[in-house]
Coordinates of C-alpha atoms and ligand atoms in Angstrom, one line a residue:
X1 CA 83.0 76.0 124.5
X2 CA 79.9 74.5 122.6
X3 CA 80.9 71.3 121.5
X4 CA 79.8 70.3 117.7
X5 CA 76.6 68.7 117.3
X6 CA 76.8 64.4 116.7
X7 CA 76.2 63.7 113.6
X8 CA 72.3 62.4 114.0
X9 CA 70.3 60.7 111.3
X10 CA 67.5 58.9 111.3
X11 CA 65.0 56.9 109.6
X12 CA 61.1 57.6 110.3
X13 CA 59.1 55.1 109.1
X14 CA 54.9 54.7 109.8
X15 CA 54.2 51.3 111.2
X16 CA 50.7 51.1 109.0
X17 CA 51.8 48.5 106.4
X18 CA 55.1 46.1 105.8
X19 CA 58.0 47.9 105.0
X20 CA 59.6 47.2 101.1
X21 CA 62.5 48.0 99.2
X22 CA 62.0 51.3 98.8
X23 CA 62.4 51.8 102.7
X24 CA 65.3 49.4 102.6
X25 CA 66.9 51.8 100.5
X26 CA 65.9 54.8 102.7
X27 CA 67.3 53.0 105.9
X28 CA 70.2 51.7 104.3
X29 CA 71.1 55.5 103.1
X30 CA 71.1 56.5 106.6
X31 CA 72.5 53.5 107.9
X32 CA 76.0 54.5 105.3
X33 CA 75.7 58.1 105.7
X34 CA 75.2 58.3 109.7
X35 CA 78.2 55.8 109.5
X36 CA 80.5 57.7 107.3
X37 CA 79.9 61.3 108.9
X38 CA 80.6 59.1 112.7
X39 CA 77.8 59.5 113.5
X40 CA 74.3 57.9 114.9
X41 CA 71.4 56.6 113.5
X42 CA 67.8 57.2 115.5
X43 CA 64.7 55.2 114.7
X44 CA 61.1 57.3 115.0
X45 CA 58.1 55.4 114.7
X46 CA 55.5 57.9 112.9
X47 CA 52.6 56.3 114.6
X48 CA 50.1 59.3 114.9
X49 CA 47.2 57.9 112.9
X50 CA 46.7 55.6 115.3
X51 CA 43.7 54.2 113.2
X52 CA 45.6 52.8 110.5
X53 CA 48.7 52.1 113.1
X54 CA 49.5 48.9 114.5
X55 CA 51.7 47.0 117.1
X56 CA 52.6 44.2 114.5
X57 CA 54.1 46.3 111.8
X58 CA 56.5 48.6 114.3
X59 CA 57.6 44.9 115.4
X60 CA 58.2 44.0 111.5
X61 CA 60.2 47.4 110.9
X62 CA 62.6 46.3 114.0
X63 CA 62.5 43.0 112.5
X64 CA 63.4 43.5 109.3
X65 CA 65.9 46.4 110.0
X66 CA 67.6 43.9 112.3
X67 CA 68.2 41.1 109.5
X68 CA 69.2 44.2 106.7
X69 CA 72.2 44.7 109.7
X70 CA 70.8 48.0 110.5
X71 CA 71.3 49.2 113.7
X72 CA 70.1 52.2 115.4
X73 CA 70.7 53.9 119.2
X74 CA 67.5 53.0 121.0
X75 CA 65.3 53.9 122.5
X76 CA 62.9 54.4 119.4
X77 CA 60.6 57.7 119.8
X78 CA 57.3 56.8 119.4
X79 CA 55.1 59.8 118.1
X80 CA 52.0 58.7 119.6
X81 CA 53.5 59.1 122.8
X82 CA 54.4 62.6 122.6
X83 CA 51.4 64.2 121.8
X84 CA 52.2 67.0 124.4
X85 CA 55.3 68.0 122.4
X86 CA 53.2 68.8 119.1
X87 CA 50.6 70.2 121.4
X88 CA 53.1 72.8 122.9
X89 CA 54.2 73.3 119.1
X90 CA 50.7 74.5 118.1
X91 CA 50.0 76.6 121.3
X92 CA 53.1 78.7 120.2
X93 CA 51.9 79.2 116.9
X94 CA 48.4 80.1 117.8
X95 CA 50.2 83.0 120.1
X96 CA 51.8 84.4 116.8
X97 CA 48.3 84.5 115.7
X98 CA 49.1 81.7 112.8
X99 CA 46.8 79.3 113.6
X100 CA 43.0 79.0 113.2
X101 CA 39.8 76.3 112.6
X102 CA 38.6 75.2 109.8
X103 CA 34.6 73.4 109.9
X104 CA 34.9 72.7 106.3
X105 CA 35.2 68.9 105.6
X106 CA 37.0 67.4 102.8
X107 CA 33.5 66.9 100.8
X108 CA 33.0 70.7 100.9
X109 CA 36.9 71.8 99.9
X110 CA 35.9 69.0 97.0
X111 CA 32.4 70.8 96.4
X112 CA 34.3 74.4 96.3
X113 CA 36.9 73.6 93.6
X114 CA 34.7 71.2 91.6
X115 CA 34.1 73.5 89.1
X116 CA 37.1 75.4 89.1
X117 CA 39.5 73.0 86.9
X118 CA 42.1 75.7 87.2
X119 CA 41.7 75.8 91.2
X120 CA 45.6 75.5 92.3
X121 CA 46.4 71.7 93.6
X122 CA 49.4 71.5 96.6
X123 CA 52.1 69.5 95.3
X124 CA 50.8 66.4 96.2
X125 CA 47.6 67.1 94.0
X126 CA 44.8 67.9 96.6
X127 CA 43.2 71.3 95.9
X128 CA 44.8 74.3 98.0
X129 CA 42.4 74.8 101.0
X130 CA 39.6 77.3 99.2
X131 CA 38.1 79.1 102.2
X132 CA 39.3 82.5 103.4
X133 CA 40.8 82.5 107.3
X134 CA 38.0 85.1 107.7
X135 CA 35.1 83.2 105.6
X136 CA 33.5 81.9 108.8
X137 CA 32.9 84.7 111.0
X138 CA 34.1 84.0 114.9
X139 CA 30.8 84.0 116.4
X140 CA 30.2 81.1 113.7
X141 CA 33.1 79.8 115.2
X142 CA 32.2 79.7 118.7
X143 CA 28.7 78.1 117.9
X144 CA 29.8 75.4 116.0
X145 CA 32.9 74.2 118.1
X146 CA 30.3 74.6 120.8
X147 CA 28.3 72.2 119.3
X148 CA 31.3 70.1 119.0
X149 CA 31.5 70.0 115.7
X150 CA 34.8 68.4 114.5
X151 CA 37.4 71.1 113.2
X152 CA 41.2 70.9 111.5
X153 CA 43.7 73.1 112.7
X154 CA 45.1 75.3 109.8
X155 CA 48.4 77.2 108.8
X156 CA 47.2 80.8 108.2
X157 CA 50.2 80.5 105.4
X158 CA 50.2 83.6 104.0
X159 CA 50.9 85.5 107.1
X160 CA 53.0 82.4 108.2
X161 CA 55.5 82.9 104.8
X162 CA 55.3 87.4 105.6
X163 CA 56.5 86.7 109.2
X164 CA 59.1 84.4 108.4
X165 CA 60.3 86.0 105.3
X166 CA 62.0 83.9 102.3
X167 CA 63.7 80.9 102.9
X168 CA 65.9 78.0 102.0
X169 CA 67.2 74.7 103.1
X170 CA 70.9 73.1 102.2
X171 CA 70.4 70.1 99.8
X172 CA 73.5 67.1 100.0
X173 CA 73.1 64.8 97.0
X174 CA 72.7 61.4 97.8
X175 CA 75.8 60.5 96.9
X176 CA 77.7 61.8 99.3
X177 CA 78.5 59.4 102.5
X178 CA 77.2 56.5 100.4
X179 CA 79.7 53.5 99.7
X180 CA 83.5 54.1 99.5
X181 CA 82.8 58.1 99.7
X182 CA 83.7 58.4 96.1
X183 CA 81.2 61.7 96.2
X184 CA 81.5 62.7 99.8
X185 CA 83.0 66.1 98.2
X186 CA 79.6 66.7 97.0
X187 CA 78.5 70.0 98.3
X188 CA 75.1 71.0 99.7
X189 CA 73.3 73.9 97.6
X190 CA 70.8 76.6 98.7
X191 CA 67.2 74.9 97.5
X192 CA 64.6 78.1 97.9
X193 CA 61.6 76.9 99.8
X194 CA 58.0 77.8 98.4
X195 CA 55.3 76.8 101.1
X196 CA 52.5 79.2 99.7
X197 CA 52.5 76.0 97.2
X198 CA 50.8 74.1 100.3
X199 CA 48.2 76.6 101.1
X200 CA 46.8 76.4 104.7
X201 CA 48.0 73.8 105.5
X202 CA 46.3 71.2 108.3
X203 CA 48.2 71.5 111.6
X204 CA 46.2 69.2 113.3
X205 CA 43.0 67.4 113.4
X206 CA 40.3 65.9 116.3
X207 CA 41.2 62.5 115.6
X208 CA 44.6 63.1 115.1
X209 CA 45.9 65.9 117.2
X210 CA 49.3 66.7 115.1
X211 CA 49.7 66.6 111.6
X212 CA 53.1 64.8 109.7
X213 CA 54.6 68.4 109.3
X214 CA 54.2 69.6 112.8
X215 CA 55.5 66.5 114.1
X216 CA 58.5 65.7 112.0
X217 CA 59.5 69.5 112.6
X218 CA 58.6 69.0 116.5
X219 CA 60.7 65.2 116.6
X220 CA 63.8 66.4 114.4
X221 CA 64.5 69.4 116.7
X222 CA 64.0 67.6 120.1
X223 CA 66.0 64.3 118.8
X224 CA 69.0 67.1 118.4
X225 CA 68.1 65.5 114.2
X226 CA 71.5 67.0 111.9
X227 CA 70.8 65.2 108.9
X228 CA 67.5 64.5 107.4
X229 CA 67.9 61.6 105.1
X230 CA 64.5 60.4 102.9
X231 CA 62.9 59.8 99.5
X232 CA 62.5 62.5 96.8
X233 CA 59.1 62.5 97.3
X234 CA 59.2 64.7 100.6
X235 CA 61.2 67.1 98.8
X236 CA 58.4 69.7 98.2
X237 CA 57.0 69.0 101.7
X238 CA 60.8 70.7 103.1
X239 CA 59.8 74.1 101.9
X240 CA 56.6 73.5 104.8
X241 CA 59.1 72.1 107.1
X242 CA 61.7 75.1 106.5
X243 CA 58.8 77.6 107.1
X244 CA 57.6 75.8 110.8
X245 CA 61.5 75.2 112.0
X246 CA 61.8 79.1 111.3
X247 CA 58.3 80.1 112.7
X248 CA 59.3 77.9 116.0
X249 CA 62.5 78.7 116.7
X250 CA 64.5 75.3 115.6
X251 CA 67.6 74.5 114.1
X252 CA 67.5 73.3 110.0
X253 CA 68.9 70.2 109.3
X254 CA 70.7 69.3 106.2
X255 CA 68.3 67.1 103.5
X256 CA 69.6 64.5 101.3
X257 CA 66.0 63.6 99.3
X258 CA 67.2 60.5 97.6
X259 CA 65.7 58.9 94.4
X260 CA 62.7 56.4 94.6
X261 CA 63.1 52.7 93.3
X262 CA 59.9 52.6 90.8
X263 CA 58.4 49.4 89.9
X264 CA 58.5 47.9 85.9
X265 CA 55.6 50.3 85.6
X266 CA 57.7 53.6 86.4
X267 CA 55.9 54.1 89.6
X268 CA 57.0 54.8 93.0
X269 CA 56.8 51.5 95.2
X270 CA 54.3 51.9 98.2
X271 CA 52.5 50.0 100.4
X272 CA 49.0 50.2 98.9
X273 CA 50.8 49.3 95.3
X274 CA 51.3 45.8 96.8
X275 CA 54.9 46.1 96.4
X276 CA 56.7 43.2 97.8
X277 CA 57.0 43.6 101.3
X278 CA 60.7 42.6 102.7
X279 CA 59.4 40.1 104.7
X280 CA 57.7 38.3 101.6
X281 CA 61.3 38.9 99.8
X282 CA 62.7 37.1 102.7
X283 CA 60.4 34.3 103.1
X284 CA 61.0 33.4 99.5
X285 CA 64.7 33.0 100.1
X286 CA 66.4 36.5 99.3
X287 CA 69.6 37.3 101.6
X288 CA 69.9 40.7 103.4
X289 CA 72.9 41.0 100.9
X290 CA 70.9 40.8 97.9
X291 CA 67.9 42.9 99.3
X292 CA 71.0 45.6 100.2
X293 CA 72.2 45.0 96.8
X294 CA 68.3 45.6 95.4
X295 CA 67.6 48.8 97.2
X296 CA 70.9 50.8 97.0
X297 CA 70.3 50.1 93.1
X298 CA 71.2 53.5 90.8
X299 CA 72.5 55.4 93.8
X300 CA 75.5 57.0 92.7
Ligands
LIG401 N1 57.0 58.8 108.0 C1 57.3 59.2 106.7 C2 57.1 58.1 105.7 O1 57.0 56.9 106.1 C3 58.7 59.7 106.5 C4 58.9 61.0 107.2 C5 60.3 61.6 107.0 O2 61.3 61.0 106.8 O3 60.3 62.8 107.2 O4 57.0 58.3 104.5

């Protein structure tokens, strides 16, 4: 008999800044909702940029999680340590013919759409990639990588949505599993998923060999990952994330994309917006219960 998967959540953060209240509210989510379903909470340490990646902030998540009460089952996967795994992701879409380089840099996508005010933008507003798969011809190729020219790894998307044909992911509301399970009858709904909207996507880079969708698709599925738990603003990203579980063979989680806490400006908090940093909450005297109390703010 095949037992029922564990109930497995878990929260993801990158170790490139302090975590703030918005996270709080992220891992506290988890925290209620891997607790209510009895089940576990994981802790992934999205640390493939190792540029902008440091020791000291991975040691301030575990810190600060600590004093919110959050526990999680260790050990912690590190992504930077499993570069194989997204490696052996990308080798089997290259064999499905999905995967291909792209020389152009970021300054000549910007050139090419510069005068285009209509070009289409992904939804996180950079332009869709505006070369053709076949632009480049593969002698052209071959030259430059000889040369050792730096080159991303792209999603050839269009053949990548016709092979895997449409799609969907199951949507809880935040709601349910949160606080005395006054909504845990909320039921999850079909959401359709619409990766062209991406465009060919970056699979991986020379610097960074793995990209944040290959590897959060890779992680989930080997962590054994049932619910996926995280801020509304990696909603439209799912429809990418739908399209590579699908194209790889892995099992879809069920999303909860909860709402972001905004700042008395109306936008969403973030490191590089300064928002206070839990640690600086802490330092000036707030308690974990009033930090809980802070970032669980509006969830219904
Ligand atoms: N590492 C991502 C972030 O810090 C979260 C990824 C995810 O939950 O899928 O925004």
């Amino acid at each position: 008999m095949i037992s029922p998967a564990r109930p497995t959540f878990r929260f993801a953060p990158s170790p490139n800044g302090l975590l703030h209240l918005g996270h709080a509210r992220s891992a506290l989510l988890n925290a209620a909702m891997a607790a209510q379903a009895g089940g576990v909470l994981l802790l992934r340490v999205e640390d493939i940029d190792l540029a902008r990646c440091r020791p000291e902030y991975e040691a301030a998540i575990c810190e600060d999680l600590a004093w919110l009460g959050i526990a999680w089952e260790p050990p912690a996967r590190r992504q930077s340590e499993h570069f194989d795994d997204y490696r052996t992701a990308l080798v089997r879409l290259g064999e499905l013919d999905l995967v291909y380089e792209s020389f152009e840099s970021r300054a000549d996508i910007n050139r090419a759409v510069r005068d285009r005010p209509d070009w289409p933008r992904d939804p996180d507003g950079a332009p869709l990639f505006p070369f053709r798969r076949m632009a480049m011809g593969v002698d052209e190729r071959a030259r430059r990588r000889a040369a050792g020219e730096p080159f991303a790894l792209r999603l050839d998307m269009a053949r990548a949505v016709a092979l895997a044909g449409p799609l969907d992911w199951q949507e809880q509301g935040e709601g349910a599993g949160h606080g005395a399970g006054h909504a845990a009858s909320i039921e999850p709904r079909a959401v359709a998923a619409d990766p062209l909207a991406w465009g060919d996507v970056v699979l991986a880079r020379k610097d960074v060999p793995t990209s944040y969708h290959l590897s959060v698709v890779v992680d989930d599925a080997l962590q054994g990952v049932t619910h996926v738990v995280r801020g509304a603003d990696l909603t439209a990203a799912t429809s990418v994330h739908r399209l590579l579980q699908t194209l790889l063979d892995l099992p879809a989680p069920l999303y909860t994309h909860h709402s972001l806490l905004v700042d008395p400006q109306g936008r969403k908090l973030s490191k590089s917006l300064g928002s206070e940093s839990l640690r600086r909450l802490r330092e000036n005297g707030a308690t974990a219960q009033e930090v809980r109390r802070l970032a669980l703010d509006a969830v219904d």
